[in-house]
Amino acid sequence: FCMEKEIKRDYYLEQLINRKDNGLIKIVTGIRRCGKSYLLRTLFKKHLLESGVEESHIVEMAFDLYDNIEYRNPKIFYPWAKERIKDDGKYYFLLDEVQLLEEFVSVLNGLADKKNCDVYVTGSNAKFLSKDIITEFRGRGDEIHVSPLSFKEFYSVYDGSKEEAWKQYCLYGGLPKVLEYKTDEDKVAYLKNIFEETYLTDIKERHKIRNDAELAELLDILSSSIGSLTNPKKLSDTFKSVKQVSLHPDTINNYLE
């Protein structure tokens, strides 16, 4: 894999382009590390520049960077954002990891309410994985849900045969960062860390899970039944018969939601 190669994500880029200037807040959602920031701040920004938008009319903010930590305070960010608007021309706000901005719904609605502001955001925490994300924005949100790389996207930047690319894709999946690692050990370590430190954390935060062992058992059962149909009732019965643990179907359904 060559780091200079650009991963084309035309399907999602086209969705952003089609929603441009529609008066809604474009919300790019998806699991962590699936390429949301790259889509918004590299591919979409490139499109804006190539279509004639001046760089001074593209306002970027990555709330997850330490250099920008003070802007997580809406009383600092909002005045800063308004100061970027110098004329009546269209301004495009590209805001990354916006869930870190306090009172972000009110702030974004305030920006979107300005006739010459077009707002795009990414978000990755449990709230942004929720089916209720559009409700958060009270009808002002327009969601674009991004998945990890398809095999076509993966292979477009893979330095090797299609057969080898397929083996790697089936084994390690389509998270873009995997392409940067050369050894199997590094890929496994990266994926394990993402799973344990990021994905599980989101699930625990969303459902306020305190029993880590219970969740681990559920994940073991799900992993061992890949390819088979299941439902909360079947999983609950498995807990009772195999793990000798009583877990109500409603609880399991909440974990899987």
PDB file of C-alpha atoms in Angstrom:
ATOM      1  CA  PHE A   1       0.000   0.000   0.000  1.00  0.00           C
ATOM      2  CA  CYS A   2       1.356   3.387  -0.994  1.00  0.00           C
ATOM      3  CA  MET A   3       0.528   6.237   1.372  1.00  0.00           C
ATOM      4  CA  GLU A   4       0.492   8.623  -1.596  1.00  0.00           C
ATOM      5  CA  LYS A   5      -2.459   6.813  -3.156  1.00  0.00           C
ATOM      6  CA  GLU A   6      -5.846   8.408  -2.633  1.00  0.00           C
ATOM      7  CA  ILE A   7      -8.630   6.086  -1.582  1.00  0.00           C
ATOM      8  CA  LYS A   8     -11.590   7.053  -3.714  1.00  0.00           C
ATOM      9  CA  ARG A   9     -14.891   6.992  -1.856  1.00  0.00           C
ATOM     10  CA  ASP A  10     -17.034   8.182  -4.726  1.00  0.00           C
ATOM     11  CA  TYR A  11     -20.322   6.786  -3.409  1.00  0.00           C
ATOM     12  CA  TYR A  12     -20.163   8.823  -0.194  1.00  0.00           C
ATOM     13  CA  LEU A  13     -18.563  11.843  -1.819  1.00  0.00           C
ATOM     14  CA  GLU A  14     -21.450  11.996  -4.288  1.00  0.00           C
ATOM     15  CA  GLN A  15     -23.904  11.975  -1.397  1.00  0.00           C
ATOM     16  CA  LEU A  16     -22.191  14.981   0.158  1.00  0.00           C
ATOM     17  CA  ILE A  17     -22.075  16.791  -3.177  1.00  0.00           C
ATOM     18  CA  ASN A  18     -25.775  16.147  -3.815  1.00  0.00           C
ATOM     19  CA  ARG A  19     -26.654  17.553  -0.376  1.00  0.00           C
ATOM     20  CA  LYS A  20     -24.550  20.680  -0.726  1.00  0.00           C
ATOM     21  CA  ASP A  21     -26.386  23.923   0.086  1.00  0.00           C
ATOM     22  CA  ASN A  22     -29.622  22.131   1.023  1.00  0.00           C
ATOM     23  CA  GLY A  23     -30.030  24.149   4.221  1.00  0.00           C
ATOM     24  CA  LEU A  24     -29.524  21.142   6.520  1.00  0.00           C
ATOM     25  CA  ILE A  25     -26.627  20.083   8.718  1.00  0.00           C
ATOM     26  CA  LYS A  26     -24.851  17.226   6.962  1.00  0.00           C
ATOM     27  CA  ILE A  27     -24.001  14.636   9.616  1.00  0.00           C
ATOM     28  CA  VAL A  28     -21.398  12.046   8.599  1.00  0.00           C
ATOM     29  CA  THR A  29     -21.778   9.037  10.886  1.00  0.00           C
ATOM     30  CA  GLY A  30     -20.213   5.584  11.077  1.00  0.00           C
ATOM     31  CA  ILE A  31     -18.008   3.451  13.281  1.00  0.00           C
ATOM     32  CA  ARG A  32     -14.722   4.915  14.433  1.00  0.00           C
ATOM     33  CA  ARG A  33     -11.790   4.737  12.008  1.00  0.00           C
ATOM     34  CA  CYS A  34     -13.960   4.001   8.976  1.00  0.00           C
ATOM     35  CA  GLY A  35     -12.782   7.116   7.114  1.00  0.00           C
ATOM     36  CA  LYS A  36     -15.286   9.845   7.977  1.00  0.00           C
ATOM     37  CA  SER A  37     -12.692  12.557   8.572  1.00  0.00           C
ATOM     38  CA  TYR A  38     -10.832  11.645   5.381  1.00  0.00           C
ATOM     39  CA  LEU A  39     -14.062  11.817   3.403  1.00  0.00           C
ATOM     40  CA  LEU A  40     -14.993  15.229   4.752  1.00  0.00           C
ATOM     41  CA  ARG A  41     -11.704  17.057   5.223  1.00  0.00           C
ATOM     42  CA  THR A  42      -9.741  15.581   2.316  1.00  0.00           C
ATOM     43  CA  LEU A  43     -12.049  14.378  -0.443  1.00  0.00           C
ATOM     44  CA  PHE A  44     -14.938  16.795   0.018  1.00  0.00           C
ATOM     45  CA  LYS A  45     -12.637  19.739   0.685  1.00  0.00           C
ATOM     46  CA  LYS A  46     -10.757  18.905  -2.527  1.00  0.00           C
ATOM     47  CA  HIS A  47     -14.074  18.911  -4.396  1.00  0.00           C
ATOM     48  CA  LEU A  48     -14.992  22.320  -2.985  1.00  0.00           C
ATOM     49  CA  LEU A  49     -11.651  23.815  -4.017  1.00  0.00           C
ATOM     50  CA  GLU A  50     -11.834  22.284  -7.490  1.00  0.00           C
ATOM     51  CA  SER A  51     -15.367  23.629  -7.932  1.00  0.00           C
ATOM     52  CA  GLY A  52     -14.177  27.179  -7.304  1.00  0.00           C
ATOM     53  CA  VAL A  53     -14.722  27.700  -3.582  1.00  0.00           C
ATOM     54  CA  GLU A  54     -12.004  29.924  -2.112  1.00  0.00           C
ATOM     55  CA  GLU A  55      -9.994  28.364   0.691  1.00  0.00           C
ATOM     56  CA  SER A  56     -10.861  31.316   2.922  1.00  0.00           C
ATOM     57  CA  HIS A  57     -14.507  30.233   2.636  1.00  0.00           C
ATOM     58  CA  ILE A  58     -13.797  26.740   3.955  1.00  0.00           C
ATOM     59  CA  VAL A  59     -13.727  26.730   7.764  1.00  0.00           C
ATOM     60  CA  GLU A  60     -12.268  23.619   9.415  1.00  0.00           C
ATOM     61  CA  MET A  61     -12.117  22.505  13.025  1.00  0.00           C
ATOM     62  CA  ALA A  62     -10.980  19.159  14.440  1.00  0.00           C
ATOM     63  CA  PHE A  63     -12.251  19.054  18.005  1.00  0.00           C
ATOM     64  CA  ASP A  64     -10.242  15.925  18.876  1.00  0.00           C
ATOM     65  CA  LEU A  65      -6.869  17.674  18.517  1.00  0.00           C
ATOM     66  CA  TYR A  66      -5.204  19.013  21.652  1.00  0.00           C
ATOM     67  CA  ASP A  67      -4.369  22.260  19.840  1.00  0.00           C
ATOM     68  CA  ASN A  68      -8.098  22.915  19.530  1.00  0.00           C
ATOM     69  CA  ILE A  69      -9.207  21.812  22.978  1.00  0.00           C
ATOM     70  CA  GLU A  70     -10.264  25.330  24.018  1.00  0.00           C
ATOM     71  CA  TYR A  71     -12.744  25.450  21.130  1.00  0.00           C
ATOM     72  CA  ARG A  72     -14.783  22.690  22.720  1.00  0.00           C
ATOM     73  CA  ASN A  73     -16.250  25.515  24.788  1.00  0.00           C
ATOM     74  CA  PRO A  74     -19.172  26.915  22.736  1.00  0.00           C
ATOM     75  CA  LYS A  75     -18.571  30.389  24.154  1.00  0.00           C
ATOM     76  CA  ILE A  76     -15.142  30.312  22.500  1.00  0.00           C
ATOM     77  CA  PHE A  77     -15.948  28.372  19.342  1.00  0.00           C
ATOM     78  CA  TYR A  78     -19.115  30.178  18.256  1.00  0.00           C
ATOM     79  CA  PRO A  79     -17.589  33.689  18.272  1.00  0.00           C
ATOM     80  CA  TRP A  80     -14.527  32.276  16.496  1.00  0.00           C
ATOM     81  CA  ALA A  81     -16.768  30.686  13.843  1.00  0.00           C
ATOM     82  CA  LYS A  82     -18.709  33.899  13.271  1.00  0.00           C
ATOM     83  CA  GLU A  83     -15.451  35.816  12.901  1.00  0.00           C
ATOM     84  CA  ARG A  84     -14.507  33.605   9.958  1.00  0.00           C
ATOM     85  CA  ILE A  85     -17.515  34.973   8.022  1.00  0.00           C
ATOM     86  CA  LYS A  86     -16.154  38.080   6.307  1.00  0.00           C
ATOM     87  CA  ASP A  87     -18.672  38.658   3.506  1.00  0.00           C
ATOM     88  CA  ASP A  88     -21.965  37.478   1.993  1.00  0.00           C
ATOM     89  CA  GLY A  89     -20.335  34.613   0.091  1.00  0.00           C
ATOM     90  CA  LYS A  90     -21.043  30.985   0.920  1.00  0.00           C
ATOM     91  CA  TYR A  91     -19.003  29.519   3.773  1.00  0.00           C
ATOM     92  CA  TYR A  92     -18.516  25.792   4.257  1.00  0.00           C
ATOM     93  CA  PHE A  93     -17.936  24.608   7.824  1.00  0.00           C
ATOM     94  CA  LEU A  94     -16.200  21.207   8.062  1.00  0.00           C
ATOM     95  CA  LEU A  95     -16.252  20.188  11.726  1.00  0.00           C
ATOM     96  CA  ASP A  96     -14.638  16.937  12.860  1.00  0.00           C
ATOM     97  CA  GLU A  97     -15.586  14.939  15.991  1.00  0.00           C
ATOM     98  CA  VAL A  98     -18.227  17.515  16.846  1.00  0.00           C
ATOM     99  CA  GLN A  99     -19.569  15.514  19.791  1.00  0.00           C
ATOM    100  CA  LEU A 100     -16.646  16.958  21.774  1.00  0.00           C
ATOM    101  CA  LEU A 101     -18.119  20.450  21.394  1.00  0.00           C
ATOM    102  CA  GLU A 102     -20.341  21.265  24.355  1.00  0.00           C
ATOM    103  CA  GLU A 103     -23.936  22.145  23.434  1.00  0.00           C
ATOM    104  CA  PHE A 104     -23.088  21.160  19.863  1.00  0.00           C
ATOM    105  CA  VAL A 105     -26.718  20.890  18.721  1.00  0.00           C
ATOM    106  CA  SER A 106     -27.499  24.498  19.598  1.00  0.00           C
ATOM    107  CA  VAL A 107     -24.213  25.738  18.159  1.00  0.00           C
ATOM    108  CA  LEU A 108     -24.645  23.911  14.852  1.00  0.00           C
ATOM    109  CA  ASN A 109     -28.264  24.981  14.518  1.00  0.00           C
ATOM    110  CA  GLY A 110     -27.098  28.555  15.083  1.00  0.00           C
ATOM    111  CA  LEU A 111     -24.559  28.307  12.265  1.00  0.00           C
ATOM    112  CA  ALA A 112     -26.936  26.532   9.899  1.00  0.00           C
ATOM    113  CA  ASP A 113     -29.515  29.249  10.480  1.00  0.00           C
ATOM    114  CA  LYS A 114     -27.244  31.749   8.722  1.00  0.00           C
ATOM    115  CA  LYS A 115     -28.137  31.922   5.031  1.00  0.00           C
ATOM    116  CA  ASN A 116     -24.541  31.846   3.824  1.00  0.00           C
ATOM    117  CA  CYS A 117     -23.348  28.923   6.002  1.00  0.00           C
ATOM    118  CA  ASP A 118     -23.343  25.292   4.925  1.00  0.00           C
ATOM    119  CA  VAL A 119     -22.437  22.968   7.806  1.00  0.00           C
ATOM    120  CA  TYR A 120     -20.877  19.490   7.666  1.00  0.00           C
ATOM    121  CA  VAL A 121     -19.891  17.475  10.734  1.00  0.00           C
ATOM    122  CA  THR A 122     -18.550  14.072  11.711  1.00  0.00           C
ATOM    123  CA  GLY A 123     -19.259  12.298  14.967  1.00  0.00           C
ATOM    124  CA  SER A 124     -18.151   8.970  16.372  1.00  0.00           C
ATOM    125  CA  ASN A 125     -19.234   8.414  19.940  1.00  0.00           C
ATOM    126  CA  ALA A 126     -22.169   6.331  21.141  1.00  0.00           C
ATOM    127  CA  LYS A 127     -24.634   9.169  20.585  1.00  0.00           C
ATOM    128  CA  PHE A 128     -23.638   9.419  16.925  1.00  0.00           C
ATOM    129  CA  LEU A 129     -24.051   5.680  16.437  1.00  0.00           C
ATOM    130  CA  SER A 130     -27.613   5.937  17.682  1.00  0.00           C
ATOM    131  CA  LYS A 131     -30.629   5.723  15.413  1.00  0.00           C
ATOM    132  CA  ASP A 132     -31.858   8.871  17.172  1.00  0.00           C
ATOM    133  CA  ILE A 133     -29.118  11.143  15.817  1.00  0.00           C
ATOM    134  CA  ILE A 134     -31.415  13.037  13.441  1.00  0.00           C
ATOM    135  CA  THR A 135     -33.806  13.695  16.326  1.00  0.00           C
ATOM    136  CA  GLU A 136     -30.924  15.384  18.163  1.00  0.00           C
ATOM    137  CA  PHE A 137     -30.935  18.107  15.517  1.00  0.00           C
ATOM    138  CA  ARG A 138     -34.705  18.659  15.623  1.00  0.00           C
ATOM    139  CA  GLY A 139     -35.264  18.166  11.909  1.00  0.00           C
ATOM    140  CA  ARG A 140     -32.213  20.160  10.849  1.00  0.00           C
ATOM    141  CA  GLY A 141     -29.962  17.126  10.257  1.00  0.00           C
ATOM    142  CA  ASP A 142     -29.240  15.148   7.081  1.00  0.00           C
ATOM    143  CA  GLU A 143     -27.324  11.937   7.778  1.00  0.00           C
ATOM    144  CA  ILE A 144     -24.722  10.297   5.526  1.00  0.00           C
ATOM    145  CA  HIS A 145     -23.750   6.956   7.032  1.00  0.00           C
ATOM    146  CA  VAL A 146     -20.260   5.740   6.075  1.00  0.00           C
ATOM    147  CA  SER A 147     -19.130   2.111   6.172  1.00  0.00           C
ATOM    148  CA  PRO A 148     -15.554   0.773   6.125  1.00  0.00           C
ATOM    149  CA  LEU A 149     -13.932   0.236   2.737  1.00  0.00           C
ATOM    150  CA  SER A 150     -15.670  -1.994   0.222  1.00  0.00           C
ATOM    151  CA  PHE A 151     -13.415  -4.543  -1.466  1.00  0.00           C
ATOM    152  CA  LYS A 152     -13.358  -2.371  -4.598  1.00  0.00           C
ATOM    153  CA  GLU A 153     -12.119   0.593  -2.561  1.00  0.00           C
ATOM    154  CA  PHE A 154      -9.652  -1.609  -0.671  1.00  0.00           C
ATOM    155  CA  TYR A 155      -8.214  -3.151  -3.836  1.00  0.00           C
ATOM    156  CA  SER A 156      -7.893   0.227  -5.576  1.00  0.00           C
ATOM    157  CA  VAL A 157      -4.943   1.076  -3.313  1.00  0.00           C
ATOM    158  CA  TYR A 158      -3.676  -2.425  -2.515  1.00  0.00           C
ATOM    159  CA  ASP A 159      -0.182  -3.163  -3.804  1.00  0.00           C
ATOM    160  CA  GLY A 160      -0.565  -6.781  -4.849  1.00  0.00           C
ATOM    161  CA  SER A 161      -2.721  -9.303  -6.692  1.00  0.00           C
ATOM    162  CA  LYS A 162      -6.509  -9.363  -6.436  1.00  0.00           C
ATOM    163  CA  GLU A 163      -6.375 -12.819  -4.843  1.00  0.00           C
ATOM    164  CA  GLU A 164      -4.013 -11.670  -2.123  1.00  0.00           C
ATOM    165  CA  ALA A 165      -6.048  -8.505  -1.606  1.00  0.00           C
ATOM    166  CA  TRP A 166      -9.193 -10.600  -1.139  1.00  0.00           C
ATOM    167  CA  LYS A 167      -7.480 -12.803   1.464  1.00  0.00           C
ATOM    168  CA  GLN A 168      -6.302  -9.743   3.377  1.00  0.00           C
ATOM    169  CA  TYR A 169      -9.712  -8.086   3.128  1.00  0.00           C
ATOM    170  CA  CYS A 170     -11.561 -11.189   4.356  1.00  0.00           C
ATOM    171  CA  LEU A 171      -9.141 -11.636   7.224  1.00  0.00           C
ATOM    172  CA  TYR A 172      -8.632  -8.066   8.438  1.00  0.00           C
ATOM    173  CA  GLY A 173     -11.624  -6.152   7.087  1.00  0.00           C
ATOM    174  CA  GLY A 174     -11.951  -2.729   5.524  1.00  0.00           C
ATOM    175  CA  LEU A 175     -10.771  -0.199   8.092  1.00  0.00           C
ATOM    176  CA  PRO A 176      -8.487   2.079   6.031  1.00  0.00           C
ATOM    177  CA  LYS A 177      -5.723   2.212   8.648  1.00  0.00           C
ATOM    178  CA  VAL A 178      -5.121  -1.545   8.278  1.00  0.00           C
ATOM    179  CA  LEU A 179      -3.598  -0.848   4.865  1.00  0.00           C
ATOM    180  CA  GLU A 180      -0.760   1.056   6.512  1.00  0.00           C
ATOM    181  CA  TYR A 181       0.510  -1.929   8.504  1.00  0.00           C
ATOM    182  CA  LYS A 182       2.885  -4.363   6.837  1.00  0.00           C
ATOM    183  CA  THR A 183       2.930  -7.317   9.243  1.00  0.00           C
ATOM    184  CA  ASP A 184       0.103  -9.567  10.377  1.00  0.00           C
ATOM    185  CA  GLU A 185       1.079  -8.941  13.997  1.00  0.00           C
ATOM    186  CA  ASP A 186       0.707  -5.180  13.605  1.00  0.00           C
ATOM    187  CA  LYS A 187      -2.675  -5.531  11.895  1.00  0.00           C
ATOM    188  CA  VAL A 188      -3.973  -7.843  14.618  1.00  0.00           C
ATOM    189  CA  ALA A 189      -2.703  -5.530  17.356  1.00  0.00           C
ATOM    190  CA  TYR A 190      -4.345  -2.505  15.728  1.00  0.00           C
ATOM    191  CA  LEU A 191      -7.715  -4.214  15.315  1.00  0.00           C
ATOM    192  CA  LYS A 192      -7.635  -5.650  18.821  1.00  0.00           C
ATOM    193  CA  ASN A 193      -6.878  -2.248  20.285  1.00  0.00           C
ATOM    194  CA  ILE A 194      -9.647  -0.571  18.276  1.00  0.00           C
ATOM    195  CA  PHE A 195     -12.129  -3.214  19.377  1.00  0.00           C
ATOM    196  CA  GLU A 196     -11.243  -3.181  23.070  1.00  0.00           C
ATOM    197  CA  GLU A 197     -10.432   0.474  23.603  1.00  0.00           C
ATOM    198  CA  THR A 198     -12.885   2.105  21.234  1.00  0.00           C
ATOM    199  CA  TYR A 199     -15.860   0.008  20.137  1.00  0.00           C
ATOM    200  CA  LEU A 200     -16.455  -1.651  23.506  1.00  0.00           C
ATOM    201  CA  THR A 201     -16.076   1.701  25.227  1.00  0.00           C
ATOM    202  CA  ASP A 202     -18.828   3.182  23.042  1.00  0.00           C
ATOM    203  CA  ILE A 203     -21.166   0.297  23.853  1.00  0.00           C
ATOM    204  CA  LYS A 204     -20.478   0.567  27.575  1.00  0.00           C
ATOM    205  CA  GLU A 205     -21.002   4.322  27.583  1.00  0.00           C
ATOM    206  CA  ARG A 206     -24.244   4.191  25.655  1.00  0.00           C
ATOM    207  CA  HIS A 207     -25.848   1.473  27.782  1.00  0.00           C
ATOM    208  CA  LYS A 208     -24.063   2.291  31.059  1.00  0.00           C
ATOM    209  CA  ILE A 209     -22.784  -1.300  31.274  1.00  0.00           C
ATOM    210  CA  ARG A 210     -20.948  -2.104  34.494  1.00  0.00           C
ATOM    211  CA  ASN A 211     -20.627  -5.866  34.158  1.00  0.00           C
ATOM    212  CA  ASP A 212     -17.739  -6.286  31.706  1.00  0.00           C
ATOM    213  CA  ALA A 213     -17.726 -10.068  32.108  1.00  0.00           C
ATOM    214  CA  GLU A 214     -21.374 -10.298  31.091  1.00  0.00           C
ATOM    215  CA  LEU A 215     -20.724  -8.296  27.927  1.00  0.00           C
ATOM    216  CA  ALA A 216     -17.644 -10.390  27.130  1.00  0.00           C
ATOM    217  CA  GLU A 217     -19.701 -13.577  27.403  1.00  0.00           C
ATOM    218  CA  LEU A 218     -22.316 -12.171  25.029  1.00  0.00           C
ATOM    219  CA  LEU A 219     -19.630 -11.255  22.496  1.00  0.00           C
ATOM    220  CA  ASP A 220     -18.127 -14.749  22.732  1.00  0.00           C
ATOM    221  CA  ILE A 221     -21.511 -16.315  22.007  1.00  0.00           C
ATOM    222  CA  LEU A 222     -22.153 -13.990  19.067  1.00  0.00           C
ATOM    223  CA  SER A 223     -18.678 -14.627  17.639  1.00  0.00           C
ATOM    224  CA  SER A 224     -19.135 -18.380  17.812  1.00  0.00           C
ATOM    225  CA  SER A 225     -22.440 -18.234  15.917  1.00  0.00           C
ATOM    226  CA  ILE A 226     -21.434 -16.065  12.959  1.00  0.00           C
ATOM    227  CA  GLY A 227     -23.413 -17.143   9.917  1.00  0.00           C
ATOM    228  CA  SER A 228     -26.347 -18.385  11.962  1.00  0.00           C
ATOM    229  CA  LEU A 229     -29.619 -16.624  12.617  1.00  0.00           C
ATOM    230  CA  THR A 230     -30.170 -15.570  16.194  1.00  0.00           C
ATOM    231  CA  ASN A 231     -32.284 -13.255  18.326  1.00  0.00           C
ATOM    232  CA  PRO A 232     -32.327 -11.989  21.920  1.00  0.00           C
ATOM    233  CA  LYS A 233     -34.462 -14.937  23.114  1.00  0.00           C
ATOM    234  CA  LYS A 234     -32.018 -17.508  21.667  1.00  0.00           C
ATOM    235  CA  LEU A 235     -29.060 -15.662  23.153  1.00  0.00           C
ATOM    236  CA  SER A 236     -30.758 -15.540  26.547  1.00  0.00           C
ATOM    237  CA  ASP A 237     -31.379 -19.300  26.407  1.00  0.00           C
ATOM    238  CA  THR A 238     -27.720 -19.870  25.477  1.00  0.00           C
ATOM    239  CA  PHE A 239     -26.617 -17.868  28.494  1.00  0.00           C
ATOM    240  CA  LYS A 240     -28.698 -20.096  30.721  1.00  0.00           C
ATOM    241  CA  SER A 241     -27.656 -23.436  29.204  1.00  0.00           C
ATOM    242  CA  VAL A 242     -24.006 -22.824  28.355  1.00  0.00           C
ATOM    243  CA  LYS A 243     -22.837 -20.043  30.643  1.00  0.00           C
ATOM    244  CA  GLN A 244     -25.193 -20.714  33.556  1.00  0.00           C
ATOM    245  CA  VAL A 245     -25.972 -17.008  33.571  1.00  0.00           C
ATOM    246  CA  SER A 246     -29.438 -15.462  33.543  1.00  0.00           C
ATOM    247  CA  LEU A 247     -29.666 -12.514  31.171  1.00  0.00           C
ATOM    248  CA  HIS A 248     -33.066 -11.172  30.155  1.00  0.00           C
ATOM    249  CA  PRO A 249     -33.784 -10.909  26.376  1.00  0.00           C
ATOM    250  CA  ASP A 250     -34.611  -7.213  26.773  1.00  0.00           C
ATOM    251  CA  THR A 251     -31.159  -6.586  28.232  1.00  0.00           C
ATOM    252  CA  ILE A 252     -29.517  -8.396  25.330  1.00  0.00           C
ATOM    253  CA  ASN A 253     -31.634  -6.474  22.864  1.00  0.00           C
ATOM    254  CA  ASN A 254     -30.426  -3.209  24.406  1.00  0.00           C
ATOM    255  CA  TYR A 255     -26.799  -4.291  24.047  1.00  0.00           C
ATOM    256  CA  LEU A 256     -27.329  -5.117  20.368  1.00  0.00           C
ATOM    257  CA  GLU A 257     -29.406  -2.078  19.497  1.00  0.00           C
TER     258      GLU A 257
END
